[in-house]
Tab-separated table of C-alpha atoms and ligand atoms in Angstrom:
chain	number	residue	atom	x	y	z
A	1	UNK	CA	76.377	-57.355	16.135
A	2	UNK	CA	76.245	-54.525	13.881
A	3	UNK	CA	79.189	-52.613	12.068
A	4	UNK	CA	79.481	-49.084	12.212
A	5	UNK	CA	79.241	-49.811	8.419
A	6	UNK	CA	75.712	-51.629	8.961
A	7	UNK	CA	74.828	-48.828	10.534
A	8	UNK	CA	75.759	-46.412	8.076
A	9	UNK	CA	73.931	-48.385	5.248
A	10	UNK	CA	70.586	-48.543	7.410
A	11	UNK	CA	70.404	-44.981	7.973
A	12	UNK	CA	70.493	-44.352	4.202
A	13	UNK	CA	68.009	-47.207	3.490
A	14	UNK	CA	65.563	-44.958	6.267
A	15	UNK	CA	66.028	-41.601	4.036
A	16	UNK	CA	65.539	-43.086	1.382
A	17	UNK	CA	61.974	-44.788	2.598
A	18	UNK	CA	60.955	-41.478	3.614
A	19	UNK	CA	61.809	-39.377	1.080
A	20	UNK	CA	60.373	-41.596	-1.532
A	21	UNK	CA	56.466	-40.987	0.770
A	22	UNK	CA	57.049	-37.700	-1.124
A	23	UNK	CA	56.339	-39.284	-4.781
A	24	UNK	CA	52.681	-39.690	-5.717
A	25	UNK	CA	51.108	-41.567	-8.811
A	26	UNK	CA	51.568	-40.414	-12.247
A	27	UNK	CA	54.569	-37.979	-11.903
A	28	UNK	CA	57.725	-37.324	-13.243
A	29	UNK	CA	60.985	-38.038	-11.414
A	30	UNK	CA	64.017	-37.251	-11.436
A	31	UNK	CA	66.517	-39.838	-10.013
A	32	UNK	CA	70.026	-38.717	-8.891
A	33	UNK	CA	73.121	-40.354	-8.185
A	34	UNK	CA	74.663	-41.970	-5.779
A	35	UNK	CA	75.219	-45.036	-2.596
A	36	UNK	CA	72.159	-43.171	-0.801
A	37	UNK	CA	69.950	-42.447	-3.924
A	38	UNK	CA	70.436	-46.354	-5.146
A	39	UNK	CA	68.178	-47.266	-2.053
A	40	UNK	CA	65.357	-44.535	-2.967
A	41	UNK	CA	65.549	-46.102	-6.633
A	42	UNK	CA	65.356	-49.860	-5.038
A	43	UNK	CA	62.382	-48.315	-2.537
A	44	UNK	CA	60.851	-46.428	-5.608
A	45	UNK	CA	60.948	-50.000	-7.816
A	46	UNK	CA	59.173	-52.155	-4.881
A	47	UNK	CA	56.665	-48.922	-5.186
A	48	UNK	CA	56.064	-49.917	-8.649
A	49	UNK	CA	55.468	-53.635	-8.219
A	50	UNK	CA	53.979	-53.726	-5.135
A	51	UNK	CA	51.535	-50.373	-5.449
A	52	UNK	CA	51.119	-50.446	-9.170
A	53	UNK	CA	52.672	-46.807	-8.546
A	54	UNK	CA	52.805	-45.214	-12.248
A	55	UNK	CA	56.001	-43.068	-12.474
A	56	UNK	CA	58.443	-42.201	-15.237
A	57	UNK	CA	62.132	-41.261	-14.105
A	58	UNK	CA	64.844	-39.050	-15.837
A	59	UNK	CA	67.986	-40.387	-14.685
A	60	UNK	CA	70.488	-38.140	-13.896
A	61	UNK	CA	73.611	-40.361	-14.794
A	62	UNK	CA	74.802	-43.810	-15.898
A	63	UNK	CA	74.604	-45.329	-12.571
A	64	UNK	CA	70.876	-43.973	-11.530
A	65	UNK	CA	69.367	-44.987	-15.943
A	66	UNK	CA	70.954	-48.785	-14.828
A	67	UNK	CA	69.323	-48.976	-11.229
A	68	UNK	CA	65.874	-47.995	-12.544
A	69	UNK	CA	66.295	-50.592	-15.509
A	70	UNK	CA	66.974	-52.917	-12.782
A	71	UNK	CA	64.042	-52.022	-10.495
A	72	UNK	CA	61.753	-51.508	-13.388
A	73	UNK	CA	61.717	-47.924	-13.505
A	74	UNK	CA	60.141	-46.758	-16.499
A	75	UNK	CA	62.655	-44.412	-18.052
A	76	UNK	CA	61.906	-40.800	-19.216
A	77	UNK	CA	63.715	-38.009	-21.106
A	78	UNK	CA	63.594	-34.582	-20.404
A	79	UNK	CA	62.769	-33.671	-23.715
A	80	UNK	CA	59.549	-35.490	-23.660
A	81	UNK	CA	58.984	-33.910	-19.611
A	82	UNK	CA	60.500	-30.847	-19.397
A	83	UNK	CA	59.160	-30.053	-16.143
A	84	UNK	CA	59.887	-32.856	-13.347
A	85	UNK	CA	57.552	-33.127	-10.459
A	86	UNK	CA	60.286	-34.307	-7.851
A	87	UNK	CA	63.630	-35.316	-7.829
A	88	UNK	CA	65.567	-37.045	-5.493
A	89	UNK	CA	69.408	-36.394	-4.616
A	90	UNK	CA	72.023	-37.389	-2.454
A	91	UNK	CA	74.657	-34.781	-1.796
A	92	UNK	CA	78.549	-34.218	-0.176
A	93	UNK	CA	77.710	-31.597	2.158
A	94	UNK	CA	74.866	-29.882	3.569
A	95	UNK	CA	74.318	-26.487	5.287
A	96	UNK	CA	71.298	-25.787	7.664
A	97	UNK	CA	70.412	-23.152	4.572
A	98	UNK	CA	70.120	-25.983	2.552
A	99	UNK	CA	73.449	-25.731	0.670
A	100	UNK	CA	75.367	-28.106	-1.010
A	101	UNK	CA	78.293	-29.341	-2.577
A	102	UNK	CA	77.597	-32.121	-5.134
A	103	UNK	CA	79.878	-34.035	-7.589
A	104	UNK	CA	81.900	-36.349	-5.661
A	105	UNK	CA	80.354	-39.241	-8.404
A	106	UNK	CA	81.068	-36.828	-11.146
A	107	UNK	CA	77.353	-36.676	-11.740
A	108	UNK	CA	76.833	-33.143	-11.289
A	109	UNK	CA	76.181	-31.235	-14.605
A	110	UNK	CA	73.121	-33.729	-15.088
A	111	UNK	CA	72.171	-33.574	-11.265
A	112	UNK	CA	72.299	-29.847	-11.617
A	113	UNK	CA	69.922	-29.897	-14.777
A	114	UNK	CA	67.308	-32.364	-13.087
A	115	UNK	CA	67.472	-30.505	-10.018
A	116	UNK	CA	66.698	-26.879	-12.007
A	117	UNK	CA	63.828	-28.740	-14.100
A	118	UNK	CA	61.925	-30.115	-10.901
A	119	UNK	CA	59.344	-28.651	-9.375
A	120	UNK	CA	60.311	-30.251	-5.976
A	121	UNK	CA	63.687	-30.950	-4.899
A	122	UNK	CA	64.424	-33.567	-1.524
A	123	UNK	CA	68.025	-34.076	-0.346
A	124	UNK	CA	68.789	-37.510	1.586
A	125	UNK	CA	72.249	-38.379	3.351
A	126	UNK	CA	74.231	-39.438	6.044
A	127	UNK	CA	75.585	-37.270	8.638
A	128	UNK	CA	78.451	-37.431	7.676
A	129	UNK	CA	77.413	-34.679	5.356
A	130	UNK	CA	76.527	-32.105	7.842
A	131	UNK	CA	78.120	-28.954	7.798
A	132	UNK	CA	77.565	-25.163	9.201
A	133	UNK	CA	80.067	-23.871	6.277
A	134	UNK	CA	80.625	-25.624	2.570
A	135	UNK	CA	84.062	-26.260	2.173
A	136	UNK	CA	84.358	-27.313	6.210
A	137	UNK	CA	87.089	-30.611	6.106
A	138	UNK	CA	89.387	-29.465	3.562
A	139	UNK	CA	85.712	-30.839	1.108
A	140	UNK	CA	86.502	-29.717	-2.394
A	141	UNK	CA	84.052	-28.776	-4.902
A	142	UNK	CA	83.806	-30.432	-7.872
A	143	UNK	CA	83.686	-28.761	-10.976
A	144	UNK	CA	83.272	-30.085	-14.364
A	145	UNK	CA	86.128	-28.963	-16.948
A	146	UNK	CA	86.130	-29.759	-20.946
A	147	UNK	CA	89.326	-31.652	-21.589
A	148	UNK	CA	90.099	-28.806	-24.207
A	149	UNK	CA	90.521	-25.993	-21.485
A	150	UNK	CA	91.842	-28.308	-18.942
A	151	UNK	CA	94.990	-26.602	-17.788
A	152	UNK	CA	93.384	-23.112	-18.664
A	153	UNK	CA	90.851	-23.830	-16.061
A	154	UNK	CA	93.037	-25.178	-13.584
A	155	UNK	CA	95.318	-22.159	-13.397
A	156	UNK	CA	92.146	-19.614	-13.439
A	157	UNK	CA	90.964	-22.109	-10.601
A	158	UNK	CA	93.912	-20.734	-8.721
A	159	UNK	CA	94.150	-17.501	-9.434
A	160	UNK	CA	90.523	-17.444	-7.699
A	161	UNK	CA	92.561	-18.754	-4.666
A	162	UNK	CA	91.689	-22.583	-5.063
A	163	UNK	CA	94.044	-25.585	-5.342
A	164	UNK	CA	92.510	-27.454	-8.167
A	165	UNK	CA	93.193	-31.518	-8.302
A	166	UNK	CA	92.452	-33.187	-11.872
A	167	UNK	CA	90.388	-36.481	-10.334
A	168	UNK	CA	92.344	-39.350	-11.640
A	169	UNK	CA	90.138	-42.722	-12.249
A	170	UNK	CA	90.056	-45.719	-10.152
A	171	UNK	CA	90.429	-48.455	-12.423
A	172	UNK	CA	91.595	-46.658	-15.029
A	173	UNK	CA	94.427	-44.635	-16.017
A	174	UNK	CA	94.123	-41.206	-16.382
A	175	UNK	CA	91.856	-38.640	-15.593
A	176	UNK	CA	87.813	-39.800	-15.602
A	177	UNK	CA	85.535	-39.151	-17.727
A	178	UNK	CA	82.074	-38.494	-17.073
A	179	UNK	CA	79.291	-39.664	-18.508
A	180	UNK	CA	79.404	-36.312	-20.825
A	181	UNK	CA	82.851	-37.052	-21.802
A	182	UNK	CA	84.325	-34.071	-19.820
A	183	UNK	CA	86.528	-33.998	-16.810
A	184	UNK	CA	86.444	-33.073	-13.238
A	185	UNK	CA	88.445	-30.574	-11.163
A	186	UNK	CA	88.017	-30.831	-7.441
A	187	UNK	CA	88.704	-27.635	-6.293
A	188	UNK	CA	89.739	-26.595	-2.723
A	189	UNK	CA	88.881	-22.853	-1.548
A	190	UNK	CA	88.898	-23.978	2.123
A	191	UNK	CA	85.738	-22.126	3.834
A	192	UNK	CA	83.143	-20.757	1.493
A	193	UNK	CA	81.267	-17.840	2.881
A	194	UNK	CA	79.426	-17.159	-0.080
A	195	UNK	CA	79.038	-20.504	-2.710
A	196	UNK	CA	76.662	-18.479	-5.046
A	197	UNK	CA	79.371	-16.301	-5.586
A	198	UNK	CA	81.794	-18.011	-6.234
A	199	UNK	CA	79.814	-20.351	-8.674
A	200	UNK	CA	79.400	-17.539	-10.910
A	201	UNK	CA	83.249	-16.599	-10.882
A	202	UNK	CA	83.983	-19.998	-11.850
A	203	UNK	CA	81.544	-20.365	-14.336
A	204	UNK	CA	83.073	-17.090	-16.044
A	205	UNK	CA	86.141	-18.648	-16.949
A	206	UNK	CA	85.915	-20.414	-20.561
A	207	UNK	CA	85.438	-24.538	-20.476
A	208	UNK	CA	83.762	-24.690	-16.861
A	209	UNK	CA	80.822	-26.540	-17.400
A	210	UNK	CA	79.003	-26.887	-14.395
A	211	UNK	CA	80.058	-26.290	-10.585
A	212	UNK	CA	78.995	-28.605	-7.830
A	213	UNK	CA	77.507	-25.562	-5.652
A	214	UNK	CA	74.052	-26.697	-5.506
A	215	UNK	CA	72.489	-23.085	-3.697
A	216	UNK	CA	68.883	-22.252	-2.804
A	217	UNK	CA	67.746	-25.602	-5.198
A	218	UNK	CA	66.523	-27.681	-2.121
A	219	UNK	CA	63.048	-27.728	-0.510
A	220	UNK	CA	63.595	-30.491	2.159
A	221	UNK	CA	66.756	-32.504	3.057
A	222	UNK	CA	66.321	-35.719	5.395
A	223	UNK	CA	69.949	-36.279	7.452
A	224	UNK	CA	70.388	-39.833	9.184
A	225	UNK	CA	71.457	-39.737	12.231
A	226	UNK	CA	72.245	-43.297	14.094
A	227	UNK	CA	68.124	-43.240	15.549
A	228	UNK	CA	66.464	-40.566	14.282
A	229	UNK	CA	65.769	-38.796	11.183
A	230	UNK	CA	66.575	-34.529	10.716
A	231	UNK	CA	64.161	-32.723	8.441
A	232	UNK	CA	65.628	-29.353	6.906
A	233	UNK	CA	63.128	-27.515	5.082
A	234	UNK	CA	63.003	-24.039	3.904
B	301	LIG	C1	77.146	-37.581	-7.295
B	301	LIG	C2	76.614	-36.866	-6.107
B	301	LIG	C3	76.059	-37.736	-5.020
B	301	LIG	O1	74.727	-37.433	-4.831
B	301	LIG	C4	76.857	-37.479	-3.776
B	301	LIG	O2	78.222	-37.765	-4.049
B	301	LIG	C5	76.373	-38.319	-2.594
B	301	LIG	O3	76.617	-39.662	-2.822
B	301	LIG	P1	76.411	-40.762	-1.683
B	301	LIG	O4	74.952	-40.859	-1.425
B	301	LIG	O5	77.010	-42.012	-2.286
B	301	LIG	O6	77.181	-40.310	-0.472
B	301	LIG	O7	76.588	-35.673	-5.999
B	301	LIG	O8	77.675	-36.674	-8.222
């Protein structure tokens, strides 16, 4: 019999089939982060060995450069491909405008880059990560803070009317680190009528990096339900 867990880790593996169809020989792609995304990498290897499928990927953190190594991904920089011919992304919430929040693996300033340098840009999650507003479930949104301007950011945070959280580490003491040696701020605004918006407040204030608002980036987003899968495309 399976788990509700099972179930959960099927449904990704079946996004992550599909939106891989998307990837053709000889492109560039850009591989983002995440449980979801690790299956698209796996699918994207077997692609490789099985299809003699030639690809190069730009890995958008530490996590997604190790699972291509592993699958035999041939590994790319965006200096030598500026322009990336699809990228694929999991994400923390989803609106039927094709929102999102990103960030909740701290991966979001390079997600963000990838995602602006592809030409092509697919979305794969649970649904768990359905929502009509960003911000529904008390979901925070992930910004990412240099330690210098920590607490100056955090108090601008909530003058803007959010209750910011410094993410502390598991496994580790302290704040984490991300793989740009900065820090993360999950900030709460409750509801967010208008993400763009409120990006570009955020990103006014000295020592915000990047904002997980991920707005009018995606061209398709596969959702997993239990037996079927949702196609949102623009
Ligand atoms: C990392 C991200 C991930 O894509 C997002 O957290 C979704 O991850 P998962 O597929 O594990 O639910 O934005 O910064």
């Amino acid at each position: 019999m399976k788990t509700r867990e099972d179930l959960i880790q099927e449904a990704k593996k079946n996004v992550a089939l599909e939106a891989i169809k998307h990837v053709k020989n000889d492109s560039i792609i850009g591989l983002g982060s995440g449980t979801t995304v690790a299956y698209a990498i796996e699918a994207l290897g077997n692609r490789v060995k099985n299809e003699n499928l030639k690809i190069m990927g730009i890995p958008s953190s530490y996590q997604a450069f190790q699972l291509a190594i592993q699958h035999g991904i041939q590994i790319t920089t965006l200096d030598e491909h500026p322009i990336i011919d699809i990228t694929i992304d999991g994400a923390d919430q989803i609106t039927p405008e094709l929102h999102l929040i990103k960030g909740m693996g701290a991966a979001l300033l390079r997600e963000k880059i990838v995602a602006i340098a592809s030409k092509y840009n697919v979305i794969i999650a649970d649904e768990s990560k359905r929502v009509n507003i960003l911000g529904e479930n008390n979901q925070a949104v992930p910004i990412e803070v240099l330690p210098f301007a920590l607490q100056l950011v955090k108090s601008r945070i909530t003058e803007l009317g959010g209750a910011a959280i410094i993410r502390e580490g598991k496994g580790k003491l302290g704040p984490i680190i991300t793989d740009n040696g900065n820090v993360i701020i999950d900030a709460n605004f409750g509801l967010i009528q208008n993400p763009q918006e409120l990006s570009v407040k955020l990103k006014m204030i000295p020592g915000v990096i990047e904002t997980g608002f991920f707005t009018n980036m995606t061209d398709v987003a596969y959702i997993a339900t239990e037996n079927k899968i949702e196609k949102i495309q623009k």
